mmCIF file of C-alpha atoms in Angstrom:
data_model
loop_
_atom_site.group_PDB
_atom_site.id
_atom_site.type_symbol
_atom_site.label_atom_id
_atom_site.label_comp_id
_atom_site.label_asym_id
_atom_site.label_seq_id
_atom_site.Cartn_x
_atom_site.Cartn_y
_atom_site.Cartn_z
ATOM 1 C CA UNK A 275 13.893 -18.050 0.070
ATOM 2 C CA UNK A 276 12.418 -19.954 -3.122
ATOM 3 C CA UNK A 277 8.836 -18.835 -1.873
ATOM 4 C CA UNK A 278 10.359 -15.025 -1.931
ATOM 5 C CA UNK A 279 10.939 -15.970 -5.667
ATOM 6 C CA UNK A 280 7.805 -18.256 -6.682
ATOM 7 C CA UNK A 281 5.480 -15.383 -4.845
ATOM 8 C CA UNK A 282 6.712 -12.536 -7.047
ATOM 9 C CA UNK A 283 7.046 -14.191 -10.337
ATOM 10 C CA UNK A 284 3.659 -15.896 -9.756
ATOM 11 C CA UNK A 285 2.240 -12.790 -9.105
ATOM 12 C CA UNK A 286 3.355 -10.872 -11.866
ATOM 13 C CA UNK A 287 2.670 -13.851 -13.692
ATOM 14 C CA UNK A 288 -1.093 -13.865 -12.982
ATOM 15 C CA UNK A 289 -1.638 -9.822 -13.527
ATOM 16 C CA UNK A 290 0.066 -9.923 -17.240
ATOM 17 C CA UNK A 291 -1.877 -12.265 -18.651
ATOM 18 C CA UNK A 292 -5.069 -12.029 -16.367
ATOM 19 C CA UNK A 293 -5.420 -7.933 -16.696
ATOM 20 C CA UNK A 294 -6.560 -8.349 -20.191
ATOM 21 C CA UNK A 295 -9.087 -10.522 -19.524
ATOM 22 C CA UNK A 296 -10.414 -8.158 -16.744
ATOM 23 C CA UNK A 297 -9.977 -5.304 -19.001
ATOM 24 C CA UNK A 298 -12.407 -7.085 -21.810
ATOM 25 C CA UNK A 299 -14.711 -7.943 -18.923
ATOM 26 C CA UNK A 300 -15.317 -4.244 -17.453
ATOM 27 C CA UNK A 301 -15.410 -2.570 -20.978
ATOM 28 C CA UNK A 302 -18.201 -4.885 -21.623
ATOM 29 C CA UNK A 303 -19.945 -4.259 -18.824
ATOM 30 C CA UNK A 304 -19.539 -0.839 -19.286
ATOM 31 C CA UNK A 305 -17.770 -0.014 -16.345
ATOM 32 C CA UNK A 306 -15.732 2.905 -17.349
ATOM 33 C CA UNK A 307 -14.047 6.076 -15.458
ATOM 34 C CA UNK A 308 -15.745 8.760 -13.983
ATOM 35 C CA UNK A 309 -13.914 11.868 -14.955
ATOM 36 C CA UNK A 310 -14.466 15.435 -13.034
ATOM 37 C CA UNK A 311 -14.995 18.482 -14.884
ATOM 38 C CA UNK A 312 -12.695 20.358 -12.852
ATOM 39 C CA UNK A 313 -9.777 18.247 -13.043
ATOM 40 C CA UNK A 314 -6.817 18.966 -15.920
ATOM 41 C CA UNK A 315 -8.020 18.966 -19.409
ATOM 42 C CA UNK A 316 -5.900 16.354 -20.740
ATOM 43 C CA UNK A 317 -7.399 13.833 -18.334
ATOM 44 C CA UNK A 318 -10.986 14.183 -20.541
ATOM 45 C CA UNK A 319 -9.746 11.594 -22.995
ATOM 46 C CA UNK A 320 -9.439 8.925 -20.234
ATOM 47 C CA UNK A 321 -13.708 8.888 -19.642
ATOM 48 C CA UNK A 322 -14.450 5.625 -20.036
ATOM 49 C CA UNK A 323 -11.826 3.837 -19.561
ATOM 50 C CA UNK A 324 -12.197 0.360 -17.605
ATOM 51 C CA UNK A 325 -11.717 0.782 -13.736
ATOM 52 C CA UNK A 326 -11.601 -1.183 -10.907
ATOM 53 C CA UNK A 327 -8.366 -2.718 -11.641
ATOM 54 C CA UNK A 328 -7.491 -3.431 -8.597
ATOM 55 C CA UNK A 329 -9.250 -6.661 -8.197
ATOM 56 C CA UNK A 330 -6.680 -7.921 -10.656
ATOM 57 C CA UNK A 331 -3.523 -7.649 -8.475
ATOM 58 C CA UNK A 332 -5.819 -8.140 -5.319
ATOM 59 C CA UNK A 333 -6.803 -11.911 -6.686
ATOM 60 C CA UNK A 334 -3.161 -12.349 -8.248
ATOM 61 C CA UNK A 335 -1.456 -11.519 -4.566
ATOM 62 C CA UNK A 336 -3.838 -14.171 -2.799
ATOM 63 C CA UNK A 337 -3.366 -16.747 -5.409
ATOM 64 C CA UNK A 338 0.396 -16.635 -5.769
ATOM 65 C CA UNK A 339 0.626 -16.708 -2.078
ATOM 66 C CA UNK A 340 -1.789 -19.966 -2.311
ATOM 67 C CA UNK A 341 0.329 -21.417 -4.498
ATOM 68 C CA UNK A 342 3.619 -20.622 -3.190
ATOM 69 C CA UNK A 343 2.250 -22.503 0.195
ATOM 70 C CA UNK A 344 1.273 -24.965 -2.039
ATOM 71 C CA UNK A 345 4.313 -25.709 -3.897
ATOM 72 C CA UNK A 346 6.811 -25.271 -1.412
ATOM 73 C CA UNK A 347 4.849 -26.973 1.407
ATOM 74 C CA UNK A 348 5.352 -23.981 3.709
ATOM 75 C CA UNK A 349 2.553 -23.162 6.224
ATOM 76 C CA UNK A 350 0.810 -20.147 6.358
ATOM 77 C CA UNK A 351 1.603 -17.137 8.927
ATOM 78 C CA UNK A 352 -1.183 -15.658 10.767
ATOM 79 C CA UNK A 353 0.914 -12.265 10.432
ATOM 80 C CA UNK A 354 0.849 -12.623 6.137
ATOM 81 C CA UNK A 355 -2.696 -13.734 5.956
ATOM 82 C CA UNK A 356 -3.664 -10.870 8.815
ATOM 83 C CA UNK A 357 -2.035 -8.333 6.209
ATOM 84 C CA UNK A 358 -4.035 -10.385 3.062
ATOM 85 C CA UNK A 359 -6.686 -9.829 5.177
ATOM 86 C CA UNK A 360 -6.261 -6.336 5.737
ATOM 87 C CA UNK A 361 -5.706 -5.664 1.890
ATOM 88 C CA UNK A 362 -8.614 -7.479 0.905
ATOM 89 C CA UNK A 363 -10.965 -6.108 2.907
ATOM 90 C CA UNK A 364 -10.053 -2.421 2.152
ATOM 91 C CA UNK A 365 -9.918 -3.770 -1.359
ATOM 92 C CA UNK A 366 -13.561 -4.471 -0.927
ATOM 93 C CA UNK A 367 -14.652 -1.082 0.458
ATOM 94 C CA UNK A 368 -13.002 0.314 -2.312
ATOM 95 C CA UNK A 369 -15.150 -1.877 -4.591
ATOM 96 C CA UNK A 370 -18.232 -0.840 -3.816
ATOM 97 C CA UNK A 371 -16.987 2.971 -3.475
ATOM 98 C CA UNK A 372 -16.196 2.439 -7.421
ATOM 99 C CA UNK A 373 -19.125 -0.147 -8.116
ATOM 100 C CA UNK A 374 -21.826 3.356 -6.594
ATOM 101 C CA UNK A 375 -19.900 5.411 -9.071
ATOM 102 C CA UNK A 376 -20.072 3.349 -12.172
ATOM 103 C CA UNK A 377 -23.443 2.474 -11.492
ATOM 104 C CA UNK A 378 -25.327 5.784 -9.896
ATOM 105 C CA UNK A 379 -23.448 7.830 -11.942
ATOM 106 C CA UNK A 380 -21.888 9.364 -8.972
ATOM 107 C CA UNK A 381 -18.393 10.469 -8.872
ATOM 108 C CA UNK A 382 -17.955 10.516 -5.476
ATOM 109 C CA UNK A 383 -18.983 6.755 -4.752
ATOM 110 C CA UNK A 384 -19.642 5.466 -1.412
ATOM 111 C CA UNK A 385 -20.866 8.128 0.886
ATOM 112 C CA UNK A 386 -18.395 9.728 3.663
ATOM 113 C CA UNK A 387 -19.705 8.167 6.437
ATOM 114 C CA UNK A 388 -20.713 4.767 4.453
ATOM 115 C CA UNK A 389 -16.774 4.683 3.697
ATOM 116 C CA UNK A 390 -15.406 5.847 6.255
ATOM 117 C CA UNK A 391 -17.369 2.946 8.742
ATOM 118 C CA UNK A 392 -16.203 0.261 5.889
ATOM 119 C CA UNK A 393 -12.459 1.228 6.710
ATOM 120 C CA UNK A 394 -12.979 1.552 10.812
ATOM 121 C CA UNK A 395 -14.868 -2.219 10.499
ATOM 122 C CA UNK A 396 -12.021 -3.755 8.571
ATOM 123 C CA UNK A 397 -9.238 -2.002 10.603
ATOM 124 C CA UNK A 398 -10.514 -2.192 13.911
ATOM 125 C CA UNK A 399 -10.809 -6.077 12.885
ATOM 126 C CA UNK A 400 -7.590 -6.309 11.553
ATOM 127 C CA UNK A 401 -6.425 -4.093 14.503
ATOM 128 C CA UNK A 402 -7.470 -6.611 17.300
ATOM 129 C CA UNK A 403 -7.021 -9.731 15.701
ATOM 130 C CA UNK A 404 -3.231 -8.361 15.569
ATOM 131 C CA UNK A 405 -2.814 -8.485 18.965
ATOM 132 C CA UNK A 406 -3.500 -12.111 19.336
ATOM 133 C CA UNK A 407 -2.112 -15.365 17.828
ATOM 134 C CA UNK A 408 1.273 -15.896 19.981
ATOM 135 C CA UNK A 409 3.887 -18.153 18.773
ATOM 136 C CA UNK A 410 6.466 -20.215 21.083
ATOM 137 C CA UNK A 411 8.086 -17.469 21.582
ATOM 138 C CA UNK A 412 4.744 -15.203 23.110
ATOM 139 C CA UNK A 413 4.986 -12.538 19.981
ATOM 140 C CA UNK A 414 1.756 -11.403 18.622
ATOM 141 C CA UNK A 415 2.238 -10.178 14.845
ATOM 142 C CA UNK A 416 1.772 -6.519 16.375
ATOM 143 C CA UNK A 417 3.386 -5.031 19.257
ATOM 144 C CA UNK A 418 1.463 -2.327 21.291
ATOM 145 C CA UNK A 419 4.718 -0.451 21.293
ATOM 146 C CA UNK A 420 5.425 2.491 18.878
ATOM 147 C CA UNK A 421 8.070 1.186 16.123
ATOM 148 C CA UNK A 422 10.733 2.063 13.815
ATOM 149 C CA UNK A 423 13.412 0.121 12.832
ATOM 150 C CA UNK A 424 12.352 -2.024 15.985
ATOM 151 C CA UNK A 425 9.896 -1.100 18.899
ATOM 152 C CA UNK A 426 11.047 1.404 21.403
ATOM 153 C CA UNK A 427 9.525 2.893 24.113
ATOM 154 C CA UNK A 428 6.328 1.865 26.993
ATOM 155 C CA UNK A 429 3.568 -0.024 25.509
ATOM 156 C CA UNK A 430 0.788 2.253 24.954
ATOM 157 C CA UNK A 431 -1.900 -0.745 25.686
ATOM 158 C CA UNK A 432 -4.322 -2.347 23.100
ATOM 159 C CA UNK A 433 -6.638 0.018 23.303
ATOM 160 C CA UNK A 434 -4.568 2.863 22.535
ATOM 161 C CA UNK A 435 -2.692 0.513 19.835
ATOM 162 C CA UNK A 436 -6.112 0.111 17.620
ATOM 163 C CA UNK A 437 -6.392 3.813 17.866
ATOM 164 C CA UNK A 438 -3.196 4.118 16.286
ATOM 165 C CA UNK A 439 -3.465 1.680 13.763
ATOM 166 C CA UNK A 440 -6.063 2.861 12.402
ATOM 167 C CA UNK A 441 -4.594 6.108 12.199
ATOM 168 C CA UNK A 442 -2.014 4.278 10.126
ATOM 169 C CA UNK A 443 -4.846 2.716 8.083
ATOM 170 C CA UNK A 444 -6.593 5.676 7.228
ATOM 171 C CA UNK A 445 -3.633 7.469 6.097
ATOM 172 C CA UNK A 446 -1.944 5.160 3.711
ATOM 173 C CA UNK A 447 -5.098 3.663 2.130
ATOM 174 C CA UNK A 448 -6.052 7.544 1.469
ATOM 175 C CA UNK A 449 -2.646 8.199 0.734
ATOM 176 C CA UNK A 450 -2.369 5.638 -2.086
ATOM 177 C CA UNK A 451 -5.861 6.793 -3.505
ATOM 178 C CA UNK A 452 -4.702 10.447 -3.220
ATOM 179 C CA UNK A 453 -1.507 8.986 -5.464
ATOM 180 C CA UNK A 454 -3.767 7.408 -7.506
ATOM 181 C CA UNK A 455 -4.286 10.361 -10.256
ATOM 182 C CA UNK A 456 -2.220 9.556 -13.012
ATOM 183 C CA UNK A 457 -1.247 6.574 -15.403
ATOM 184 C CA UNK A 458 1.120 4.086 -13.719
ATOM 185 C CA UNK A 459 1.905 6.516 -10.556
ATOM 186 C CA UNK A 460 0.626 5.120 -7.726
ATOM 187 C CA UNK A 461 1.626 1.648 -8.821
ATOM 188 C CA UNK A 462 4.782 1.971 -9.940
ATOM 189 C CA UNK A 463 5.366 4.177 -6.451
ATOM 190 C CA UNK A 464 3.725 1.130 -4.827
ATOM 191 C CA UNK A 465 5.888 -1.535 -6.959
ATOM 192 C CA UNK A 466 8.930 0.146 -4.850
ATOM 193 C CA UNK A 467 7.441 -0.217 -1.733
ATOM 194 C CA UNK A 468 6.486 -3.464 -1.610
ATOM 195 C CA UNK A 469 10.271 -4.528 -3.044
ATOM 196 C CA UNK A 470 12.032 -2.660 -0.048
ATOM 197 C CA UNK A 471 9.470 -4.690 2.642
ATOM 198 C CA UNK A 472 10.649 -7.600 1.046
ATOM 199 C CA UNK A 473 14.263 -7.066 1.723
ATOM 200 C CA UNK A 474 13.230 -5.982 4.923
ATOM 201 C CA UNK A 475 11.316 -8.758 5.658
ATOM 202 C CA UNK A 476 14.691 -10.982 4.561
ATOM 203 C CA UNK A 477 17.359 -8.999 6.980
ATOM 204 C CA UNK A 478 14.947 -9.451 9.686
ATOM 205 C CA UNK A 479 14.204 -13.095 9.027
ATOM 206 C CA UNK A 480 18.447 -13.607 8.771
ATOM 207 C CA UNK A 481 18.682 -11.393 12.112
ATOM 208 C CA UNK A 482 15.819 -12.776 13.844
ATOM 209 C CA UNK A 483 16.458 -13.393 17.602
ATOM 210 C CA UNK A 484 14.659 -16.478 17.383
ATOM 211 C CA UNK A 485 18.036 -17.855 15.346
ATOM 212 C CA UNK A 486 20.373 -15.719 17.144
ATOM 213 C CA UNK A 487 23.080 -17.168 18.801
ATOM 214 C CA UNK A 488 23.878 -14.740 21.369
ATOM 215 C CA UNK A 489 21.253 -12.392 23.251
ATOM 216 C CA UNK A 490 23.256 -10.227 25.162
ATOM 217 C CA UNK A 491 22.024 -7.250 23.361
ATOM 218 C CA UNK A 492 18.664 -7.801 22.905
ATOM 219 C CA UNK A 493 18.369 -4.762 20.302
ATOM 220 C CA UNK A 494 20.943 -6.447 18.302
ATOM 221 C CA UNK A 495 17.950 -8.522 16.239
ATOM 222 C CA UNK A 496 14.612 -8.073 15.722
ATOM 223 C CA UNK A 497 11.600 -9.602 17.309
ATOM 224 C CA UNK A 498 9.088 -9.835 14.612
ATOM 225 C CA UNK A 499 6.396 -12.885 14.658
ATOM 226 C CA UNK A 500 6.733 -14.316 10.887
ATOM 227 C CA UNK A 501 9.337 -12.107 8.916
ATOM 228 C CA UNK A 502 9.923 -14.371 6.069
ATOM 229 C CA UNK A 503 6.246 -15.226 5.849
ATOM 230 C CA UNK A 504 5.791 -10.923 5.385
ATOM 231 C CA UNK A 505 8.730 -11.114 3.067
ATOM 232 C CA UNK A 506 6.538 -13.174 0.868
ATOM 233 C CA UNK A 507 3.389 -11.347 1.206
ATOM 234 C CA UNK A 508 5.585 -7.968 0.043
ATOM 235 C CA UNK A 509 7.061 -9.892 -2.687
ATOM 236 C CA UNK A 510 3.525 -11.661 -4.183
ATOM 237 C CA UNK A 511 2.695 -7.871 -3.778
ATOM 238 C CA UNK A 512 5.242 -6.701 -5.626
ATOM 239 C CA UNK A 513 4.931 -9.017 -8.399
ATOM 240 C CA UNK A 514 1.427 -8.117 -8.871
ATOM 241 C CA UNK A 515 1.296 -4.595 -9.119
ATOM 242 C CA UNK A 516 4.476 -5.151 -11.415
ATOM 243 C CA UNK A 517 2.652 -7.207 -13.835
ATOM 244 C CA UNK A 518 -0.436 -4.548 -13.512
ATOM 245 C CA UNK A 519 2.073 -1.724 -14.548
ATOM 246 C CA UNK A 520 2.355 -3.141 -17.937
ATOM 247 C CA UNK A 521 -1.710 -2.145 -18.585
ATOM 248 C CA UNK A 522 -1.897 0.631 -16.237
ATOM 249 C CA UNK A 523 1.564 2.846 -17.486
ATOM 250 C CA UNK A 524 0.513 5.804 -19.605
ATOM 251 C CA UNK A 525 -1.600 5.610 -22.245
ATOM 252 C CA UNK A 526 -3.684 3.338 -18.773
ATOM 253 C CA UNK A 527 -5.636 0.483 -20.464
ATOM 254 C CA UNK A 528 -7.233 0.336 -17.158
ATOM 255 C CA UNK A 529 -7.294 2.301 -13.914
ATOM 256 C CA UNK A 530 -6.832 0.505 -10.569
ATOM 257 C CA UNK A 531 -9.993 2.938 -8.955
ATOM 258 C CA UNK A 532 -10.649 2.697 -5.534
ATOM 259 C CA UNK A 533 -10.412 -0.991 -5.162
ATOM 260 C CA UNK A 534 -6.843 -1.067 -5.795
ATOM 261 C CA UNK A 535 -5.850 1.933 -3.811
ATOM 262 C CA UNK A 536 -7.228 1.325 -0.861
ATOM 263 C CA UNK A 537 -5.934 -2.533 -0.839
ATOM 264 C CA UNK A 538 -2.433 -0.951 -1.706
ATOM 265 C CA UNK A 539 -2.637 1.440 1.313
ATOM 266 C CA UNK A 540 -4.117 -1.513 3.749
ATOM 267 C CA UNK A 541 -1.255 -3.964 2.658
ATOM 268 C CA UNK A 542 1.330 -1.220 3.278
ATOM 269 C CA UNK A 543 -0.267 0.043 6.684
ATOM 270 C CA UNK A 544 -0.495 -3.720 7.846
ATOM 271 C CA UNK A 545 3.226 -4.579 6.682
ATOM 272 C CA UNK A 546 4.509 -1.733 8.878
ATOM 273 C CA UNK A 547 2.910 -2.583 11.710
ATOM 274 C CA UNK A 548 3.432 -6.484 11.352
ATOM 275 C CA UNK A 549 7.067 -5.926 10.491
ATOM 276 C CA UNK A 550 7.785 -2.969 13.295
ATOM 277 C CA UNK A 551 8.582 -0.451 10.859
ATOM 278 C CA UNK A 552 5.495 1.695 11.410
ATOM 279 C CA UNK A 553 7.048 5.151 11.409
ATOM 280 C CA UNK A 554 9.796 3.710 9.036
ATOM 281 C CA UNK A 555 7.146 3.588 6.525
ATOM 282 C CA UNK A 556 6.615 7.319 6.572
ATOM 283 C CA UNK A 557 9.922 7.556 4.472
ATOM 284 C CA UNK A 558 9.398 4.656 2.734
ATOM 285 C CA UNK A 559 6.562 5.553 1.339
ATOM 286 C CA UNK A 560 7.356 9.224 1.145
ATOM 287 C CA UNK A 561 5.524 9.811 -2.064
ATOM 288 C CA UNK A 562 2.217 8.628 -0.330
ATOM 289 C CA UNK A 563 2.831 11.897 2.240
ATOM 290 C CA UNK A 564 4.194 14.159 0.076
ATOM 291 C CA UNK A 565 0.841 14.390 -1.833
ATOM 292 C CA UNK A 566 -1.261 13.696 0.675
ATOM 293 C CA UNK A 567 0.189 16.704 2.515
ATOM 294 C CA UNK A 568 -0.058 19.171 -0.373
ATOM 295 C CA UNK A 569 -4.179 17.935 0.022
ATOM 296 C CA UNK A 570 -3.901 18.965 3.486
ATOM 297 C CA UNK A 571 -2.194 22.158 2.666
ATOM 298 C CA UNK A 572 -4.343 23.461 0.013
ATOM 299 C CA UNK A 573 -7.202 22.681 2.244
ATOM 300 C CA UNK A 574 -6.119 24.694 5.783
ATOM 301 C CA UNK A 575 -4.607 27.430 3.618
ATOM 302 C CA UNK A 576 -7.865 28.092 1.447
ATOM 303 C CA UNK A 577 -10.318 27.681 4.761
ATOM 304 C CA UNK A 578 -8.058 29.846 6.804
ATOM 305 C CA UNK A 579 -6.769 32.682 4.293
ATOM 306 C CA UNK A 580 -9.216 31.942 0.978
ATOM 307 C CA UNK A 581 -5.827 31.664 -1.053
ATOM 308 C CA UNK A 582 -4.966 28.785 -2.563
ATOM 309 C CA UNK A 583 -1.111 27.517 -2.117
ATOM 310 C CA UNK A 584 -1.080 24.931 -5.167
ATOM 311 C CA UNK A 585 -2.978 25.428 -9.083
ATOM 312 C CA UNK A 586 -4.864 22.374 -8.297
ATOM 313 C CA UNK A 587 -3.897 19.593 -5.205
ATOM 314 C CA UNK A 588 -3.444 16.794 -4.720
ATOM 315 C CA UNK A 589 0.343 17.978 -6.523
ATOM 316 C CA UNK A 590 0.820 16.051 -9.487
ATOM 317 C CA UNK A 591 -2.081 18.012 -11.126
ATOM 318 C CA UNK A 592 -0.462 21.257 -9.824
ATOM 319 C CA UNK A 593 2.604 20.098 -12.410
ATOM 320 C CA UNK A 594 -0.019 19.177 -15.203
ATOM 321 C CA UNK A 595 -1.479 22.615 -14.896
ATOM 322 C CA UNK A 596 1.943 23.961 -14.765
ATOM 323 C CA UNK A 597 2.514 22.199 -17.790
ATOM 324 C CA UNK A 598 4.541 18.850 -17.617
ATOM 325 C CA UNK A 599 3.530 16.200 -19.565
ATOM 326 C CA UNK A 600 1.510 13.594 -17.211
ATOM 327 C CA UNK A 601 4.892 10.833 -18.111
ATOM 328 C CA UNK A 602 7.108 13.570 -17.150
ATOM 329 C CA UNK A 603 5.155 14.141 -13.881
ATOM 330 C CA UNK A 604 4.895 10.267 -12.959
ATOM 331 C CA UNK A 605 8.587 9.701 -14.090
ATOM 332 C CA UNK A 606 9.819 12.958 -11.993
ATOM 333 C CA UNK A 607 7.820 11.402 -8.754
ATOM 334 C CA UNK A 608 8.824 7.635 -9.004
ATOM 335 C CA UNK A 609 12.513 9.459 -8.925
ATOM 336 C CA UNK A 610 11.366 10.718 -5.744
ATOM 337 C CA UNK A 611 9.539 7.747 -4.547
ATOM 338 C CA UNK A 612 12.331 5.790 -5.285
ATOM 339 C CA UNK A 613 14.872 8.352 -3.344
ATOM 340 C CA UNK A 614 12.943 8.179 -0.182
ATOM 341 C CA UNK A 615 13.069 3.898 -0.631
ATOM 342 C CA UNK A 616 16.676 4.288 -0.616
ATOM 343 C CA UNK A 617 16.646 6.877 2.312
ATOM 344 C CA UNK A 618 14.002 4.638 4.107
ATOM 345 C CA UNK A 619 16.280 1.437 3.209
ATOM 346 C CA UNK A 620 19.890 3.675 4.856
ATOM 347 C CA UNK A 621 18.292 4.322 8.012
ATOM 348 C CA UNK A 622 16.680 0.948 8.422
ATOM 349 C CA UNK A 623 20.129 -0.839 7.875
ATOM 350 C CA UNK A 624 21.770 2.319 10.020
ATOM 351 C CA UNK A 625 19.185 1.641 13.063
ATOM 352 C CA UNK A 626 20.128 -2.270 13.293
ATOM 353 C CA UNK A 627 24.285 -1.511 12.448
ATOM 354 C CA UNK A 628 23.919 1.113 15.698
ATOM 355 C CA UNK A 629 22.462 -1.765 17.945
ATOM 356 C CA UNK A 630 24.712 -4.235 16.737
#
């Protein structure tokens, strides 16, 4: 358990004191935020401001878990460096979605299709390399069976199982960059996330079959390939983005752009699936498809009826424009974010107490 502790302290650690520096780095390079002209007024006053943030708690997550391998002697899982993996690389298509908009001038970055191939490479990579790597005990660190507190059901094959993760993919990385409107939101949401994956990663490590005494009931534990290992990715995680809060809460000293959200989304998206919580994370991170819902909403309702449902999507600048302050807005929606963690947290413990 000492690398649960070392990998979240290190982390936040690394993103206090090393955010600054970043900050001082991107202001002098001039590489500011792109603000729309159609987006709420108040937000004008944030032009400029350094972005790309997200390589701060990107590098802090990979060194703390370095050096929590390091100083506890511990060896690496292939399931935690799989979802490092996974985070990085959408951390890097995110980077050079925000490096084309800083530099062309261009507010919508990376084009569609560039983007969208960026994501399928990394995913479909992350997807199949999943699927291999079995320990003693032949587990892969995904299952090709659907999941939520455990797996249930017929495997749907690999092919079929890369399909659907990078459904999963695609949906939280977007998710988190949908989130990712207002000062401190998306990480704080994110910060609440990552702490419930590491108590989930704990219980599951403690009820692991492969320490269970009696297998009579095989549902009564959980067969996950490297739970602790997960436990202390989701904690380095956590750490990070905690220590990142401090310059990115409201007034944001820095914005985490697309090279943070779309890491955040990947890390959650490959924690789920590693961890067999992949519908499970649908509540957990409820936020994430609350607002990414009121996007698709807005959207169907204008192209089918030419109404629109919300003032401006995705939802938190629908409460801007109905005039809450943007800290009452991101203080109102951690509430909720954290709400669903508990809700997500209930059923997880409720699914395993049923088994038992």
């Amino acid at each position: 358990m000492r690398q649960i502790l070392f990998a979240g302290v290190i982390g936040m650690f690394l993103t206090v004191i090393g955010t600054p520096l970043l900050i001082k780095l991107l202001a002098r390079k001039g590489y500011g935020q792109f603000i729309r002209d159609d987006g709420p007024r108040g937000h004008a006053g944030k032009k400029g401001t350094p972005t790309m943030g997200g390589i701060s708690f990107i590098l802090a997550t990979l060194v703390a878990y370095a050096l929590t391998k390091v100083i506890t002697g511990e060896e690496p899982s292939f399931s935690g460096l799989l979802v490092l993996f996974l985070m990085a690389g959408m951390g890097l298509v995110g980077y050079l979605d925000d490096y084309i908009k800083i530099v062309k001038r261009r507010s919508l970055g990376l084009r569609a299709k560039a983007k969208m191939a960026g994501q399928l490479i990394v995913g479909i990579a992350f997807a199949v390399l999943a699927l291999q790597f079995k320990d003693s005990r032949d587990l892969t660190p995904a299952s090709t069976k659907l999941s939520f507190v455990t797996d249930f059901g017929w495997s749907i094959g690999p092919v079929l199982f890369v399909v659907w993760a990078l459904f999963m993919i695609l949906a939280l990385s977007n998710g988190v960059n949908l989130t990712d409107g207002l000062d401190g939101l998306a990480t704080g949401a994110a910060v609440m996330v990552f702490g419930a994956y590491t108590f989930i990663g704990v219980w599951q490590f403690q009820e692991s079959c492969a320490m269970a005494a009696d297998l009579t009931n095989p549902n009564a534990c959980f067969e996950v390939r490297d739970p602790l290992d997960l436990a202390v990715v989701a904690s380095a995680l956590m750490g990070a983005c905690f220590g990142f809060l401090w310059w990115n809460t409201s007034p944001a000293k820095i914005f985490m752009g697309d090279t943070g959200s779309l890491a955040l989304g990947g890390a959650l998206a490959g924690l789920a699936i590693c961890s067999r919580t992949e519908l499970l994370v649908a509540l957990l991170g409820g936020l994430f498809v609350l607002i990414t819902m009121s996007v698709v909403i807005q959207v169907g309702s204008f192209k089918l009826t030419g109404k629109r449902v919300f003032r401006m999507a995705p939802l938190q600048h629908h409460f801007e424009l109905k005039g809450w302050s943007e800290v009452l807005v991101v203080v109102r929606f951690w509430i909720i974010q954290g709400m669903c963690v508990i809700v997500g947290l209930g059923l997880f413990y409720a699914g395993w107490a049923a088994d038992k």
